[in-house]
Tab-separated table of C-alpha atoms in Angstrom:
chain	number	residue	atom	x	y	z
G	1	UNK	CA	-42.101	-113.486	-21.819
G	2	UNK	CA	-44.728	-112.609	-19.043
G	3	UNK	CA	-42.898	-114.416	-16.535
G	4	UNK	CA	-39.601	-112.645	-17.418
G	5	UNK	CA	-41.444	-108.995	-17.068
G	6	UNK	CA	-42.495	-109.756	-13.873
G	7	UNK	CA	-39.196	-111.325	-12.687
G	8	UNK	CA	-37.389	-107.707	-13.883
G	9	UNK	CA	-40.474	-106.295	-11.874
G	10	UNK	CA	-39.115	-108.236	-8.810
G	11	UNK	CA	-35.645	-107.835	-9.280
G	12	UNK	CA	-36.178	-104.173	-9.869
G	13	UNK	CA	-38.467	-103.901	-6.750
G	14	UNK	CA	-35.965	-105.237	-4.533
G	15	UNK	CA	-32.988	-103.240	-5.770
G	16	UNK	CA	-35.243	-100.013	-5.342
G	17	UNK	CA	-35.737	-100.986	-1.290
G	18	UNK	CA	-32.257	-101.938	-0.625
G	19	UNK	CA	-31.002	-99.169	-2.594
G	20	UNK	CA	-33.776	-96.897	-0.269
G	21	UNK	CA	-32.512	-98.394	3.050
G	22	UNK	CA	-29.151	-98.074	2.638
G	23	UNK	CA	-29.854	-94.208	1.659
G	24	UNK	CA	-31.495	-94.017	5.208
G	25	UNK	CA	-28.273	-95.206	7.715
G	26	UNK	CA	-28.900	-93.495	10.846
G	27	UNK	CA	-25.848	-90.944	11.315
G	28	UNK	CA	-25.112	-92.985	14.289
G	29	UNK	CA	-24.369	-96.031	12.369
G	30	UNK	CA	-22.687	-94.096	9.789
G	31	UNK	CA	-20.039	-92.388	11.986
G	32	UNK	CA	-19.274	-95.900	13.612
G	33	UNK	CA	-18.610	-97.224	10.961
G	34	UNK	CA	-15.950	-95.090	9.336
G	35	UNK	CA	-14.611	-94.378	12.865
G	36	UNK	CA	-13.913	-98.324	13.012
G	37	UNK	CA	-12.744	-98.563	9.661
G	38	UNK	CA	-10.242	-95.523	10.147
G	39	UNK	CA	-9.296	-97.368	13.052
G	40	UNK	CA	-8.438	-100.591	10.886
G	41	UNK	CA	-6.165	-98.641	8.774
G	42	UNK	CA	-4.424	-97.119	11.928
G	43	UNK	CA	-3.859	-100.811	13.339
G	44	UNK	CA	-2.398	-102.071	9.744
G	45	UNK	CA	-0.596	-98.663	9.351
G	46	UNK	CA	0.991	-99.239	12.392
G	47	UNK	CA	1.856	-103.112	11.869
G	48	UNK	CA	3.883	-101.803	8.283
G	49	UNK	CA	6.018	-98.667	10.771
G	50	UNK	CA	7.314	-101.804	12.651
G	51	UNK	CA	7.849	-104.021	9.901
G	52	UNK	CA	9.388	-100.652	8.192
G	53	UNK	CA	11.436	-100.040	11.708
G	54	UNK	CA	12.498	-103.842	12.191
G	55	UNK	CA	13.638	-105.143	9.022
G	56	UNK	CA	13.314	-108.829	8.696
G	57	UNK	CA	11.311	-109.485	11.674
G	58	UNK	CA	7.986	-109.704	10.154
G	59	UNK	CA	8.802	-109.361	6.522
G	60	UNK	CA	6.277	-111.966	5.478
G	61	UNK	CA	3.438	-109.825	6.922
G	62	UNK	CA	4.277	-106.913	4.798
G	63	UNK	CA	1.890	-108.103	1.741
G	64	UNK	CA	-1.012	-108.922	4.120
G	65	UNK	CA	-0.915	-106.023	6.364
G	66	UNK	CA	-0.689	-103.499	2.917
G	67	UNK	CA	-3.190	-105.437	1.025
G	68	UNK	CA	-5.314	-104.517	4.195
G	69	UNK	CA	-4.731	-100.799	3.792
G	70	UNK	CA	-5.739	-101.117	0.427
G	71	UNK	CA	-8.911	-102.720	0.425
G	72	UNK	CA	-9.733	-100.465	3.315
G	73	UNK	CA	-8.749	-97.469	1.575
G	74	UNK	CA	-11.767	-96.975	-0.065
G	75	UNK	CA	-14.276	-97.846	1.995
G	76	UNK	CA	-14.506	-94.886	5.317
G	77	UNK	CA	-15.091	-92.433	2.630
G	78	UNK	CA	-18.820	-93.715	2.046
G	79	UNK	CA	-19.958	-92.620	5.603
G	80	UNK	CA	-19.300	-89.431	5.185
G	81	UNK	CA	-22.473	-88.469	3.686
G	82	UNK	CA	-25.169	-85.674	4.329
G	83	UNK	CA	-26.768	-85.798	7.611
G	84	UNK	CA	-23.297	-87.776	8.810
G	85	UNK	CA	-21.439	-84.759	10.524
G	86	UNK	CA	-23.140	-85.243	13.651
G	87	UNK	CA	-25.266	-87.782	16.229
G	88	UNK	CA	-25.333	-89.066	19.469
G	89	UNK	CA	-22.014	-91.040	18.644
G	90	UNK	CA	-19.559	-88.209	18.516
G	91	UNK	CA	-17.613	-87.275	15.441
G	92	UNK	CA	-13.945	-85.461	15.266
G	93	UNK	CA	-15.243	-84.826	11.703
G	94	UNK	CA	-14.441	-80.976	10.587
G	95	UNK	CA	-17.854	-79.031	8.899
G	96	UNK	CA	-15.169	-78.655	5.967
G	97	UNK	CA	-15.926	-82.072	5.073
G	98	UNK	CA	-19.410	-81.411	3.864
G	99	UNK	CA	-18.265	-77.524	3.085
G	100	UNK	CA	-15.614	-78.305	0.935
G	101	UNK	CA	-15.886	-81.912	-0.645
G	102	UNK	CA	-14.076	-81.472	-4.088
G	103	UNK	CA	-11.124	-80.662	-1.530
G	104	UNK	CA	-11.997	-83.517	0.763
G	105	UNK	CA	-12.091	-85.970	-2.261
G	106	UNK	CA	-8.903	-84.834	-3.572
G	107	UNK	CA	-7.143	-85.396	0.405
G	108	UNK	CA	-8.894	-89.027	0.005
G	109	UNK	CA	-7.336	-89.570	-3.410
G	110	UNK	CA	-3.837	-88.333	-1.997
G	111	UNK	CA	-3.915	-90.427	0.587
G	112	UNK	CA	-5.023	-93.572	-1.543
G	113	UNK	CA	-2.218	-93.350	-4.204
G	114	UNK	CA	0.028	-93.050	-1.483
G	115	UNK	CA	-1.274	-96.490	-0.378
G	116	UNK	CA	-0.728	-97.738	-3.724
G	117	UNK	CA	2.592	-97.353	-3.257
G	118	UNK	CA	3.094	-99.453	-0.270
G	119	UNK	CA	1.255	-102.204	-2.083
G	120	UNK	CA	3.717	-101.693	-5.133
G	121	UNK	CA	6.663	-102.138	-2.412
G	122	UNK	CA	4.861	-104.808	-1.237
G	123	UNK	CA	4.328	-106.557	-4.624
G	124	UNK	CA	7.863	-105.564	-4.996
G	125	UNK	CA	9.202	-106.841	-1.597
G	126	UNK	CA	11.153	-103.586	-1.414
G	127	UNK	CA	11.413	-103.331	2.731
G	128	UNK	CA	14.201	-100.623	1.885
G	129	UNK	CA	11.658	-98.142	0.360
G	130	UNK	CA	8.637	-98.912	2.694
G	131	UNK	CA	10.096	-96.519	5.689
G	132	UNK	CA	9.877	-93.315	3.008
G	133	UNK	CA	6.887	-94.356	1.716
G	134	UNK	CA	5.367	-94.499	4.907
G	135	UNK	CA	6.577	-90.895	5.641
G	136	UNK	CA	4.934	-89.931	2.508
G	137	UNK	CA	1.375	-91.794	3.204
G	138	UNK	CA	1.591	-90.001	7.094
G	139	UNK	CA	1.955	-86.813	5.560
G	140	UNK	CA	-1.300	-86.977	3.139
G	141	UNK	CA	-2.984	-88.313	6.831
G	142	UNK	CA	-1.886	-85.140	8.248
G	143	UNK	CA	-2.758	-82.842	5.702
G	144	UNK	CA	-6.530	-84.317	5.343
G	145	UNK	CA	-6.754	-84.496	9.461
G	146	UNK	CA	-5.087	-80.734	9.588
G	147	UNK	CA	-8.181	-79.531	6.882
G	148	UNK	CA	-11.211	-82.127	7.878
G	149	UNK	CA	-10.738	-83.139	11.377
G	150	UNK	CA	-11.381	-81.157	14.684
């Protein structure tokens, strides 16, 4: 029983210190990172507009490139924390981010049900209906970049 307590002691210890050091990414690192990983989505977004554009050209990449968007889809969202709207690495980040996150959240939640959809026409195979629901996903892009971005 003693060496279990201290073993939860441990565990706990450790999970305290990483949980501390991730809470203190420079806003450098921060602002790289979702930069890069808005980037990612661009470069898959843009692979789907020519599969979209060239029908049966790259068809078989359609279920990679939107399974991409989708696991990215959630993760630039994370660097946008306090302290992240500026550093030395420059940020095209609006102050309405961090002024107005309920509305921020909700653009981020537009924009990934809007991704879900392309994986559904994925799963689905559906080329026909990817060009519209690419129009769709550009337009919650543009509405969040219009609000949050400078």
């Amino acid at each position: 029983m003693r060496r279990f307590l201290l073993m939860t002691g441990v565990v706990m210890a450790v999970v305290m210190v990483a949980g501390g050091v991730a809470a203190q990414i420079s806003p450098d690192v921060a602002i790289r990172y979702r930069k890069q990983v808005l980037s990612a989505i661009g470069a898959h977004f843009g692979a789907l507009s020519v599969i979209a554009q060239n029908p049966g050209v790259y068809d078989q990449d359609l279920t990679f490139h939107a399974g991409a968007m989708t696991a990215l889809a959630d993760m630039p969202w994370q660097a946008f924390g306090a302290g992240t709207d500026q550093g030395a690495e420059r940020t095209t980040a609006s102050k309405k981010v961090w002024e107005d996150p309920e509305g921020f959240v909700k653009a981020q939640n537009a924009f990934k049900a809007e991704v879900a959809k392309i994986q559904a026409i994925a799963d689905a195979n559906d080329i026909k209906a990817l060009p519209d629901q690419i129009k769709a996903t550009v337009a919650t892009c543009k509405a969040c970049h219009q609000t949050y971005r400078d």
